[in-house]
PDB file of C-alpha atoms and ligand atoms in Angstrom:
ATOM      1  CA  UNK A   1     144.314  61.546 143.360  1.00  0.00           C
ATOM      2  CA  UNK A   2     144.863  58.555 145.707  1.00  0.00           C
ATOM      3  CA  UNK A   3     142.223  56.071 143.489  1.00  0.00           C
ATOM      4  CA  UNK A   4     141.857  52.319 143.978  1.00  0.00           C
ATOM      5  CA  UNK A   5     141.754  51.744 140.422  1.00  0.00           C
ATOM      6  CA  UNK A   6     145.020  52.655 138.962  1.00  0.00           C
ATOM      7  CA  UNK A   7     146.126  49.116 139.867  1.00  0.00           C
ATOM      8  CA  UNK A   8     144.491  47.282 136.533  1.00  0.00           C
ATOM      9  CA  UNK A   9     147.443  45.664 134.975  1.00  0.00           C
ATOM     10  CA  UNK A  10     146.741  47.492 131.487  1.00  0.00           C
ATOM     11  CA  UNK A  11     146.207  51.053 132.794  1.00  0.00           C
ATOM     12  CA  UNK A  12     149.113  50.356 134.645  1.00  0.00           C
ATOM     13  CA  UNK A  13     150.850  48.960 131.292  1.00  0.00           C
ATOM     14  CA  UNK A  14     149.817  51.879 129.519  1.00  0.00           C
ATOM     15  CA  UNK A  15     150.590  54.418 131.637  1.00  0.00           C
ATOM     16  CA  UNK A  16     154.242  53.019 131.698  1.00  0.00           C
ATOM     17  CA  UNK A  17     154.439  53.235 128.031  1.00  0.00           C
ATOM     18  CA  UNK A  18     153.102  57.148 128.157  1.00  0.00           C
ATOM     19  CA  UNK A  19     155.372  57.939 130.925  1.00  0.00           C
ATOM     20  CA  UNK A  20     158.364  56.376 129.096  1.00  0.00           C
ATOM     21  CA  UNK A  21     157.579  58.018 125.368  1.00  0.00           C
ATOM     22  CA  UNK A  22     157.794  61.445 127.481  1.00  0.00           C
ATOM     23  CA  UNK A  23     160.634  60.916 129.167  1.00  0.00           C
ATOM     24  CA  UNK A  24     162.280  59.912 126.075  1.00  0.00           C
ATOM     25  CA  UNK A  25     160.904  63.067 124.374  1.00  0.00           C
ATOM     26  CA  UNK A  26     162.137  64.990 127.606  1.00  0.00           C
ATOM     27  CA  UNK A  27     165.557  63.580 127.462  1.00  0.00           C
ATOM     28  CA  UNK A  28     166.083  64.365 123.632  1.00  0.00           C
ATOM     29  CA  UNK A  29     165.249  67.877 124.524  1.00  0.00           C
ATOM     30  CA  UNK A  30     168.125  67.849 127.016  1.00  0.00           C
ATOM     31  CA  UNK A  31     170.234  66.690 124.706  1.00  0.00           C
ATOM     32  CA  UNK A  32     170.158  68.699 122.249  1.00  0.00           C
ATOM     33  CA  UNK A  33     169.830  71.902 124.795  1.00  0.00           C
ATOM     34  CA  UNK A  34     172.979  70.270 125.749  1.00  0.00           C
ATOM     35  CA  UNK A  35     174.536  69.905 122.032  1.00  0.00           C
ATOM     36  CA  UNK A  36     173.681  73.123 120.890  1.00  0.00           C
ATOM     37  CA  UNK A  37     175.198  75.088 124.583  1.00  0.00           C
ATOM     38  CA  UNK A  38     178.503  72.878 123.803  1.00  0.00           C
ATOM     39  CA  UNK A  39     177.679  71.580 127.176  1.00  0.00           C
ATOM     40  CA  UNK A  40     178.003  67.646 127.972  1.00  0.00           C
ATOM     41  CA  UNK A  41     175.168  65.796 128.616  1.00  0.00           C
ATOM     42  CA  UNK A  42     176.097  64.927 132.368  1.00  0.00           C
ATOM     43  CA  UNK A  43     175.948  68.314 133.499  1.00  0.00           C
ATOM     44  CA  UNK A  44     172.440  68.581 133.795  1.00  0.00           C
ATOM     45  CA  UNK A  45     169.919  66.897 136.001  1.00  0.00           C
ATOM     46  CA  UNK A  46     166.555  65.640 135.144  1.00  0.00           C
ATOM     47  CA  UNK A  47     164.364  66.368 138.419  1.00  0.00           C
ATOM     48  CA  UNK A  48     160.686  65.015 137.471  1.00  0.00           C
ATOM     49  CA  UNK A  49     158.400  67.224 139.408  1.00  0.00           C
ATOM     50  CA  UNK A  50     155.641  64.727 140.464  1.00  0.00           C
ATOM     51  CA  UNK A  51     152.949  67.346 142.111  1.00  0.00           C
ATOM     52  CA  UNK A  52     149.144  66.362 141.777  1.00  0.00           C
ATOM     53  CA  UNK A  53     150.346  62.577 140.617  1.00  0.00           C
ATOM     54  CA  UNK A  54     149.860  59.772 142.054  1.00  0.00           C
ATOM     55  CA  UNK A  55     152.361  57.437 144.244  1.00  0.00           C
ATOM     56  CA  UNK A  56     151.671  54.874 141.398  1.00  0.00           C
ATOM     57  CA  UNK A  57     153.319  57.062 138.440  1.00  0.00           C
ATOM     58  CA  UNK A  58     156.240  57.933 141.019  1.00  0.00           C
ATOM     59  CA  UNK A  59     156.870  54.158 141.481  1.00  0.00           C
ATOM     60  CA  UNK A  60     156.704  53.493 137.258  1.00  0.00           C
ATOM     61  CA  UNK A  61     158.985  56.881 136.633  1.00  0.00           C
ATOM     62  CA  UNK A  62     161.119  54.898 139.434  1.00  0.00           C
ATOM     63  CA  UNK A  63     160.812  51.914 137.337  1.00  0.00           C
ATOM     64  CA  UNK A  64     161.716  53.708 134.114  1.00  0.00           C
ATOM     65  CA  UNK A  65     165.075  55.027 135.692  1.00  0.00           C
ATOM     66  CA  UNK A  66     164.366  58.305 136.920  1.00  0.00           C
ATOM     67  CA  UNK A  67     166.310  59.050 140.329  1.00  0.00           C
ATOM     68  CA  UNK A  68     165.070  62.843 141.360  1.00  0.00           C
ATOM     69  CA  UNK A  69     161.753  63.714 141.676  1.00  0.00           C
ATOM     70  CA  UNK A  70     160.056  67.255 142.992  1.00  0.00           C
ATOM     71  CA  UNK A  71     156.752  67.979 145.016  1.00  0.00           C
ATOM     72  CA  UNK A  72     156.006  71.367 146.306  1.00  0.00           C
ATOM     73  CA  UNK A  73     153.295  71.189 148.692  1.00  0.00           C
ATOM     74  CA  UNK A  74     154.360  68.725 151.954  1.00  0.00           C
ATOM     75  CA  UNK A  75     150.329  67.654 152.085  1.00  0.00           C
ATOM     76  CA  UNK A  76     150.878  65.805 149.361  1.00  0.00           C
ATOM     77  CA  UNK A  77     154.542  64.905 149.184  1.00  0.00           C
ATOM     78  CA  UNK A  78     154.564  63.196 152.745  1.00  0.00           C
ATOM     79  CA  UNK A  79     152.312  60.589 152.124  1.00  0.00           C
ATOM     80  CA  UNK A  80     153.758  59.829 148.710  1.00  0.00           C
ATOM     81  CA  UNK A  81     157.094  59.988 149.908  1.00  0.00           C
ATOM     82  CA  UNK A  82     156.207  57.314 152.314  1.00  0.00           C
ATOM     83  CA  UNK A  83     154.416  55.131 150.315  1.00  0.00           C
ATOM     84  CA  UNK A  84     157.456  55.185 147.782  1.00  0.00           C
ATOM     85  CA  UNK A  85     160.100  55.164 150.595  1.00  0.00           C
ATOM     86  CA  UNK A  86     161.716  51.577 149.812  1.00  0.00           C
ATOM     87  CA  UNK A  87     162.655  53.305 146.086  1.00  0.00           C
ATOM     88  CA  UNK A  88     165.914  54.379 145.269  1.00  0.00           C
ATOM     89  CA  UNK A  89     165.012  57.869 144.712  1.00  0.00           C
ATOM     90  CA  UNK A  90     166.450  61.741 145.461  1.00  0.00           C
ATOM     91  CA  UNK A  91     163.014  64.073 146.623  1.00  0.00           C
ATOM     92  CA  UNK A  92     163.507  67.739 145.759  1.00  0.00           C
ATOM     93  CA  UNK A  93     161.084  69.415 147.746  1.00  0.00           C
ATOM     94  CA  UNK A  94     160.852  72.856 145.058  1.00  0.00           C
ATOM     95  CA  UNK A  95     157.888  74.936 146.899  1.00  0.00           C
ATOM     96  CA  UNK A  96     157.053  77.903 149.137  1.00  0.00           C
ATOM     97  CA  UNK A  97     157.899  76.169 152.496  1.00  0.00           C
ATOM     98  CA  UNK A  98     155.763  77.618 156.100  1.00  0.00           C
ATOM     99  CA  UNK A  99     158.179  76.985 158.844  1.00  0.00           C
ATOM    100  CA  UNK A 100     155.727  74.655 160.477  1.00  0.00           C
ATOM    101  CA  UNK A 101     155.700  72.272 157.551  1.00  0.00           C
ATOM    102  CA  UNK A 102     159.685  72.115 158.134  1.00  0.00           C
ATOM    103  CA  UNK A 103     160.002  69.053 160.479  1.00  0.00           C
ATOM    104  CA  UNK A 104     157.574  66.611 158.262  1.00  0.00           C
ATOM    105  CA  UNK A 105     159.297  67.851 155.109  1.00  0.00           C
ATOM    106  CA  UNK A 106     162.889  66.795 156.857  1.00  0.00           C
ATOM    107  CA  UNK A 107     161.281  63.063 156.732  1.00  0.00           C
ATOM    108  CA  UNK A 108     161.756  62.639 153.075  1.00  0.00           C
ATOM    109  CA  UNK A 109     163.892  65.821 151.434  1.00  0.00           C
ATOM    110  CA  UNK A 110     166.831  65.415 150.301  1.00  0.00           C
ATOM    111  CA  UNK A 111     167.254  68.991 149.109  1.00  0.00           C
ATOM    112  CA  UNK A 112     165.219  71.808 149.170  1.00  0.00           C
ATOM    113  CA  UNK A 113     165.381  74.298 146.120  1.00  0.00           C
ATOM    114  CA  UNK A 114     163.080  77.246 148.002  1.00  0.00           C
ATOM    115  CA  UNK A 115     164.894  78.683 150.761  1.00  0.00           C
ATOM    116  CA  UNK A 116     164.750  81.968 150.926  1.00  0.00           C
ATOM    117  CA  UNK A 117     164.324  83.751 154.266  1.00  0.00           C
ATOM    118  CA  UNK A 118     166.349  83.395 157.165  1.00  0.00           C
ATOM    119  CA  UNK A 119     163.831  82.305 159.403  1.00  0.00           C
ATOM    120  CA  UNK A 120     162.844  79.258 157.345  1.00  0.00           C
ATOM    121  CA  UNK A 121     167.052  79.058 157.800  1.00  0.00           C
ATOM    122  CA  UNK A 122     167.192  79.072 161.139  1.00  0.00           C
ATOM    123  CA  UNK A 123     164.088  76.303 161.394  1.00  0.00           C
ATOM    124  CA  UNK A 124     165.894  73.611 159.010  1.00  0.00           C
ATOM    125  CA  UNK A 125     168.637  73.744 160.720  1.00  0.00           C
ATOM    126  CA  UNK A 126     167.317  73.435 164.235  1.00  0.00           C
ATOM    127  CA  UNK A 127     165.400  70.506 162.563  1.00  0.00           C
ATOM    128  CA  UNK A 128     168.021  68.777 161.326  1.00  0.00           C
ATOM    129  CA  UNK A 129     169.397  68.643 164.311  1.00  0.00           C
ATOM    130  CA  UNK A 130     166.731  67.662 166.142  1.00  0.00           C
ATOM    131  CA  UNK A 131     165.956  65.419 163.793  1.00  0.00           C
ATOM    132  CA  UNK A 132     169.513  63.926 163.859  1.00  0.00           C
ATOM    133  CA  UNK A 133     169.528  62.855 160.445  1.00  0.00           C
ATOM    134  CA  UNK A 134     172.520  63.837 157.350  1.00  0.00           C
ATOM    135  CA  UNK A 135     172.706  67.307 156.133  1.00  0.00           C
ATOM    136  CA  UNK A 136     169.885  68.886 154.249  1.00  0.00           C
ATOM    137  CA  UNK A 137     171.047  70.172 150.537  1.00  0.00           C
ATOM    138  CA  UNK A 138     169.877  73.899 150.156  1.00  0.00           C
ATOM    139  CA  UNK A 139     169.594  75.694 147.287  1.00  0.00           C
ATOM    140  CA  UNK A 140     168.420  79.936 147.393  1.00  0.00           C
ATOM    141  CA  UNK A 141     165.646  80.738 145.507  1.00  0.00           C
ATOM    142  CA  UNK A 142     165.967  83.889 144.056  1.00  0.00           C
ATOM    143  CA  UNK A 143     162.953  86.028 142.737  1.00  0.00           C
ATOM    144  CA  UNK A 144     163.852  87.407 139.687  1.00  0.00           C
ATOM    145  CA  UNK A 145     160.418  89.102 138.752  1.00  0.00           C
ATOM    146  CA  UNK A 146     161.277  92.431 140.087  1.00  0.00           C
ATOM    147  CA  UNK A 147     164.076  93.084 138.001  1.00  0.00           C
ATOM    148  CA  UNK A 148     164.523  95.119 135.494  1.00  0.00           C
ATOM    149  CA  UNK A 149     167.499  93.669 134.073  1.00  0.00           C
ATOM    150  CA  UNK A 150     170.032  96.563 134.135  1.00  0.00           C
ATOM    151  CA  UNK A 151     168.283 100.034 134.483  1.00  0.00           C
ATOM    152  CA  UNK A 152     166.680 101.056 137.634  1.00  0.00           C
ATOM    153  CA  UNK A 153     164.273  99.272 140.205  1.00  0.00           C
ATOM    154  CA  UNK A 154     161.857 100.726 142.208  1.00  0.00           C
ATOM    155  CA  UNK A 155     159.431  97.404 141.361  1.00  0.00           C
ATOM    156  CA  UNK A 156     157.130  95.806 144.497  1.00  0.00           C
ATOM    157  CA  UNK A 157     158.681  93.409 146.351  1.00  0.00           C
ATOM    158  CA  UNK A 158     157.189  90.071 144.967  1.00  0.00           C
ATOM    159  CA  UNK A 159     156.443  91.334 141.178  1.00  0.00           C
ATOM    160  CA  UNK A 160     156.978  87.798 140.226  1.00  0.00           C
ATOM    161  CA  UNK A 161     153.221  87.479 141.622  1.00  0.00           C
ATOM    162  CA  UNK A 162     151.767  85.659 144.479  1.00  0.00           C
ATOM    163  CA  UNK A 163     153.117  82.687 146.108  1.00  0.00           C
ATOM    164  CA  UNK A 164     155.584  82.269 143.987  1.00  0.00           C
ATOM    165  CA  UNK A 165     158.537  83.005 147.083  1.00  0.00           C
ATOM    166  CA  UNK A 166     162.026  83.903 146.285  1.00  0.00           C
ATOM    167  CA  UNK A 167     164.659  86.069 147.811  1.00  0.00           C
ATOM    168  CA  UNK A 168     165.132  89.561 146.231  1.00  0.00           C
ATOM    169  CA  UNK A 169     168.886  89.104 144.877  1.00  0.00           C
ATOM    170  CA  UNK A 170     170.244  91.942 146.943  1.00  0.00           C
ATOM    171  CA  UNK A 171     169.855  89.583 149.964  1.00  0.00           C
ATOM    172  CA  UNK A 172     171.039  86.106 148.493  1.00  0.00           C
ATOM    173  CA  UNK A 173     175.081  87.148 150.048  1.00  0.00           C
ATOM    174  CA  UNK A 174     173.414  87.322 153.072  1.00  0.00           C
ATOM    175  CA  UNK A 175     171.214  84.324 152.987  1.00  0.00           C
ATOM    176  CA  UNK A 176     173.925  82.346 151.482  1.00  0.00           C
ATOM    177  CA  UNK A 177     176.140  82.981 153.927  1.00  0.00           C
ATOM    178  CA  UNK A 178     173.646  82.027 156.765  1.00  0.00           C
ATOM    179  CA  UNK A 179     172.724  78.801 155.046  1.00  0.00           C
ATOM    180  CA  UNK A 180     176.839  78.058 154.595  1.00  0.00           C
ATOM    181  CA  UNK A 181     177.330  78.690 158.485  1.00  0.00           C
ATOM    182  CA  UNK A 182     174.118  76.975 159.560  1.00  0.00           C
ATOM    183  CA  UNK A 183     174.962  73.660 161.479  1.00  0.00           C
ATOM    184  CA  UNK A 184     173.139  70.921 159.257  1.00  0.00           C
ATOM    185  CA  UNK A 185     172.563  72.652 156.319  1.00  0.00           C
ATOM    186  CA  UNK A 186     174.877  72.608 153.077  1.00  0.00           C
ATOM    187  CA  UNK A 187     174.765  75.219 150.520  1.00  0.00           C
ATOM    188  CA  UNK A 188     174.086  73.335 147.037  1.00  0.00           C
ATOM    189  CA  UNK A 189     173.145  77.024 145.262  1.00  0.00           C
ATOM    190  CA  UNK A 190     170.523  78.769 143.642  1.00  0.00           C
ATOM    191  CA  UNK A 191     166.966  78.711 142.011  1.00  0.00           C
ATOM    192  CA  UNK A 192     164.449  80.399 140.247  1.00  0.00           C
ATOM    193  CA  UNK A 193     161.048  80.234 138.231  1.00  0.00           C
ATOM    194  CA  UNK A 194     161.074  82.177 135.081  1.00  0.00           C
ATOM    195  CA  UNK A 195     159.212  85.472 136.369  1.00  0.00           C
ATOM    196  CA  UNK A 196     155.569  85.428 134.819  1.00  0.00           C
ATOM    197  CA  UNK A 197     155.685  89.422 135.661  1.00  0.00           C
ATOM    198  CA  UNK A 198     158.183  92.396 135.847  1.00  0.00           C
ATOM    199  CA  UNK A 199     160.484  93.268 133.235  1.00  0.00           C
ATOM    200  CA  UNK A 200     161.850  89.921 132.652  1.00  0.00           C
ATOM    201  CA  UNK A 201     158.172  88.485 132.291  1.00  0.00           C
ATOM    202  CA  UNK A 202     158.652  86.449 128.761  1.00  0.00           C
ATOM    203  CA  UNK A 203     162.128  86.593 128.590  1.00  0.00           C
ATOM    204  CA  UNK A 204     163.569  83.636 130.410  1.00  0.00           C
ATOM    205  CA  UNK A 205     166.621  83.614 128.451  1.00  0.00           C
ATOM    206  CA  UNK A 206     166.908  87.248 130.421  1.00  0.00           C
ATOM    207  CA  UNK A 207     166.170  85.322 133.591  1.00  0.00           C
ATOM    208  CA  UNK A 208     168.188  82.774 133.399  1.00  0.00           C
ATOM    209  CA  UNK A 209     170.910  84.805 132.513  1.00  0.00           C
ATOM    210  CA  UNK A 210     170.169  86.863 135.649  1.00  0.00           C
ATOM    211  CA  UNK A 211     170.582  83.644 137.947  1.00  0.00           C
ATOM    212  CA  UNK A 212     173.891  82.833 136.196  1.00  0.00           C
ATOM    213  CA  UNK A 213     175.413  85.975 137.494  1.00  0.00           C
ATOM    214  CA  UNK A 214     174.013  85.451 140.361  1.00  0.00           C
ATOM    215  CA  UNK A 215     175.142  82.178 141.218  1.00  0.00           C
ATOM    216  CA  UNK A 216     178.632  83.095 139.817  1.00  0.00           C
ATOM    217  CA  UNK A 217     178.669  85.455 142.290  1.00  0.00           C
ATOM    218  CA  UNK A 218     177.625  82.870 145.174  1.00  0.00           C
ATOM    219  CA  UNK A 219     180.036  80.957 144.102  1.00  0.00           C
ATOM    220  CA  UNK A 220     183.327  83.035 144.159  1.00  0.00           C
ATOM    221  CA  UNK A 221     182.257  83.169 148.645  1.00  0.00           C
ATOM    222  CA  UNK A 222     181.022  79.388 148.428  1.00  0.00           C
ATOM    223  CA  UNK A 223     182.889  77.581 145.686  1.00  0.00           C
ATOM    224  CA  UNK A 224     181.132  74.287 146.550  1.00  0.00           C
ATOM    225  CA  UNK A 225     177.644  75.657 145.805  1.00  0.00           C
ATOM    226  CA  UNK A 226     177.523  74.884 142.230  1.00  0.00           C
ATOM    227  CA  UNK A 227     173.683  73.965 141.600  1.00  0.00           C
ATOM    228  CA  UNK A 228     172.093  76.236 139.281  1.00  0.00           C
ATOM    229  CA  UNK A 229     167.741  74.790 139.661  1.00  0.00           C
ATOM    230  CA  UNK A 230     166.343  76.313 136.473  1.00  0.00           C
ATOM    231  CA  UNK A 231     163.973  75.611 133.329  1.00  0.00           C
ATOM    232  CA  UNK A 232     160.566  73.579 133.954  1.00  0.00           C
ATOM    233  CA  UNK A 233     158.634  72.198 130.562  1.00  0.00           C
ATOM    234  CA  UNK A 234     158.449  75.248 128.974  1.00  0.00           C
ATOM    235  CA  UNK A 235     162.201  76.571 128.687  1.00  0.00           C
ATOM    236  CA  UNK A 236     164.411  74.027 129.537  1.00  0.00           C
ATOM    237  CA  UNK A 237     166.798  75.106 126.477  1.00  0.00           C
ATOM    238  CA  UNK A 238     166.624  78.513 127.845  1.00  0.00           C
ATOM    239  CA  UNK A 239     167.739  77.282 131.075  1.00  0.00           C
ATOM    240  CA  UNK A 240     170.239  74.724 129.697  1.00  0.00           C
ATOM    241  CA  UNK A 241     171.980  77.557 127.222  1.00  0.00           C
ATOM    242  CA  UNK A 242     171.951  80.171 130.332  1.00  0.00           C
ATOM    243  CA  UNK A 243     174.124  76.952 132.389  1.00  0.00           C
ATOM    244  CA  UNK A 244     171.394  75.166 134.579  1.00  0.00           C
ATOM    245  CA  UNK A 245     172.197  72.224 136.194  1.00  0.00           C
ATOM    246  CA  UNK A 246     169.166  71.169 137.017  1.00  0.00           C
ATOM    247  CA  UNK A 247     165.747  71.340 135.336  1.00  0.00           C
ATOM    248  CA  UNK A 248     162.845  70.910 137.122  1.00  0.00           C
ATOM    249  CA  UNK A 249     160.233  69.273 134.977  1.00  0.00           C
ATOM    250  CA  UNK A 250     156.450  68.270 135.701  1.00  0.00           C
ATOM    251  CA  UNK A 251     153.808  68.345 132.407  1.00  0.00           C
ATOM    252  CA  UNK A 252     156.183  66.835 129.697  1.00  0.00           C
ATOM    253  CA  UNK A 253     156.663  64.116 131.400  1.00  0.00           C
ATOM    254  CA  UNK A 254     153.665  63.409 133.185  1.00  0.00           C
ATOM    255  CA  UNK A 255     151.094  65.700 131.528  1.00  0.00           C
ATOM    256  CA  UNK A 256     148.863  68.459 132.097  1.00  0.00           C
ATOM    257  CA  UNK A 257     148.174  68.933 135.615  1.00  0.00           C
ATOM    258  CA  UNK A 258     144.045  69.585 136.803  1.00  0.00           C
ATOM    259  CA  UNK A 259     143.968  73.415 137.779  1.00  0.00           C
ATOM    260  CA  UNK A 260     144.891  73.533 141.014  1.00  0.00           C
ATOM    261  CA  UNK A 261     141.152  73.570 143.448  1.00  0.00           C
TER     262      UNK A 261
HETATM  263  C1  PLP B   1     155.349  72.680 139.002  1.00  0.00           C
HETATM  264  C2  PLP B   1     156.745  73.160 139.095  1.00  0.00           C
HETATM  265  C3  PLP B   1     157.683  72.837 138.085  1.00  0.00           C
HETATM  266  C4  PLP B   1     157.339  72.025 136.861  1.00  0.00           C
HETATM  267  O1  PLP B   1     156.578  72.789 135.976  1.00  0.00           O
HETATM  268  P1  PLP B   1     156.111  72.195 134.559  1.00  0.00           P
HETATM  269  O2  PLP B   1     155.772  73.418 133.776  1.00  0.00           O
HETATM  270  O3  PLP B   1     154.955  71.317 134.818  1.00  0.00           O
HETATM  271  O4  PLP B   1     157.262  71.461 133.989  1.00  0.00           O
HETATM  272  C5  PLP B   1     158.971  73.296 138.258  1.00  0.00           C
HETATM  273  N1  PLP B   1     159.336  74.031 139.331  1.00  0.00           N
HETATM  274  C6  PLP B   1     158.472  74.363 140.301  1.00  0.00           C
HETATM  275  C7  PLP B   1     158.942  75.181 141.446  1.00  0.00           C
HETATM  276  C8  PLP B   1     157.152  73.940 140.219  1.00  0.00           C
HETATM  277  O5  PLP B   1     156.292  74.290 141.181  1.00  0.00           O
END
C-alpha cells in the first residue's frame, strides 16, 4: 500500500475532498444516532480505523481534524505510526494482539480496545514498565457471539468465528480486575464486534445491548472505566442507541478495503 505515487498534488487534492465528504457523511450519522438516543453529541468518539490505508490518508484525515485513529495488525500500524508520529493524533490499536507483538505496539498505542486474556495482561504491563513510558488505556473485549441472549448456553467457545478474540463475559470481573490492579495499565472499559455468528448473529441492537450490561456491571467495581468501544460502519446507530462511546469506523470514511491476501 506504501506507493510512490500518491504524492501528485491532485490525487492528493482529491483524495482530501473524498475523505472529507465521508467524514461529513460519517459525522451526520453520529448526530443524528445521537439526536434520536437523546444523547449529546460529545459523548461519543469518532475513532477512524485506518487498516490497509496508507500513511498519506492518515496524515489528510489528520489534516481534516480527526484526532483517533485505529489499526489492528502492528505490521502495518508501526511503520505508519512512525511515519505520522509528529501528528497530533490518539492510535487505538483495536486487534487480536500475540504477546510478542506487545513491546512494538507500546511505541505508538495509546489505548488498546482488545485485551482479553490475562496473559496478554500480564505482558503490557511488564512492558510498560519496561518501557517506562505513561499508562496504557485498556479496554476488555468481550465476545459476545456465544450468547444466547437470556436462555441457556452450551455454545463453543469462540462462536463469534475465528480470529475475531474476545473474552467470554463470565470472565470480564476477573480480567477487569487484573487490568485495574496491573501496575501501568488503566482500565478505560469494554469492547466488542457485533457477533457475525451465535444467537446474536444479525442482531447488534441485541449485542450492543449485551455490552451495556456488561459494562454497567464493570463499572459499579471500577467506576472510572466508562468506555463503551462499539459500532463500526455498519451499525453505528445501533451502537450509539445501546450507549457507545466510541465507534470504531473504517469503510465510510475511507472506503472499501481490498480483501484481506
Ligand atoms: C476493521 C475494524 C473496524 C472498522 O470496520 P468498518 O466496517 O470498516 O467500519 C472496527 N473495529 C475493528 C475491531 C476492526 O477490525
Amino acid at each position: 500500500m506504501t506507493d510512490g505515487q500518491n504524492g501528485s498534488g491532485a490525487d492528493e487534492s482529491a483524495r482530501r475532498e473524498q475523505l472529507r465528504a465521508n467524514l461529513a457523511s460519517v459525522e451526520q450519522r453520529i448526530a443524528a444516532a445521537c439526536a434520536a438516543a437523546g444523547r449529546s453529541r460529545d459523548e461519543v468518539t469518532l475513532v477512524v480505523v485506518t487498516k490497509t490505508y496508507p500513511a498519506s490518508d492518515v496524515k489528510l484525515l489528520s489534516g481534516l481534524g480527526v484526532e483517533d485513529v485505529a489499526e489492528n495488525r502492528d505490521q502495518d500500524a508501526a511503520p505508519k505510526a512512525e511515519e505520522c508520529s509528529g501528528l497530533n493524533l490518539s492510535w487505538h490499536f483495536v486487534g487480536q494482539l500475540q504477546t510478542n507483538k506487545v513491546r512494538s505496539v507500546l511505541r505508538y498505542a495509546d489505548r488498546v480496545h482488545s485485551v482479553d486474556r490475562l496473559r496478554l495482561i500480564e505482558a503490557l504491563s511488564a512492558g510498560v514498565l519496561k518501557a517506562e513510558r505513561e499508562p496504557l488505556g485498556c479496554l476488555i473485549q468481550v465476545d459476545l457471539g456465544g450468547e444466547s441472549g437470556g436462555s441457556g448456553s452450551g455454545a463453543p467457545e469462540s462462536a463469534s468465528g475465528p480470529g475475531r478474540g474476545g473474552a467470554r463475559p463470565a470472565d470480564v470481573p476477573d480480567l477487569a480486575a487484573a487490568l485495574a490492579s496491573a501496575p501501568g495499565l488503566r482500565l478505560d472499559g469494554v469492547m466488542a464486534v457485533a457477533p457475525l455468528r451465535g444467537p446474536m448473529a444479525g442482531r447488534p441492537d441485541l449485542a450492543f445491548a449485551r455490552l451495556a450490561e456488561i459494562s454497567s456491571r464493570v463499572r459499579e467495581v471500577h467506576p472510572a472505566a466508562t468506555m463503551v468501544s462499539a459500532g463500526m460502519s455498519g451499525d453505528l446507530e445501533q451502537a450509539i442507541a445501546a450507549g457507545a462511546t466510541h465507534v470504531r469506523v473504517g469503510t465510510a470514511v475511507l472506503g472499501a478495503r481490498p480483501p484481506l491476501g
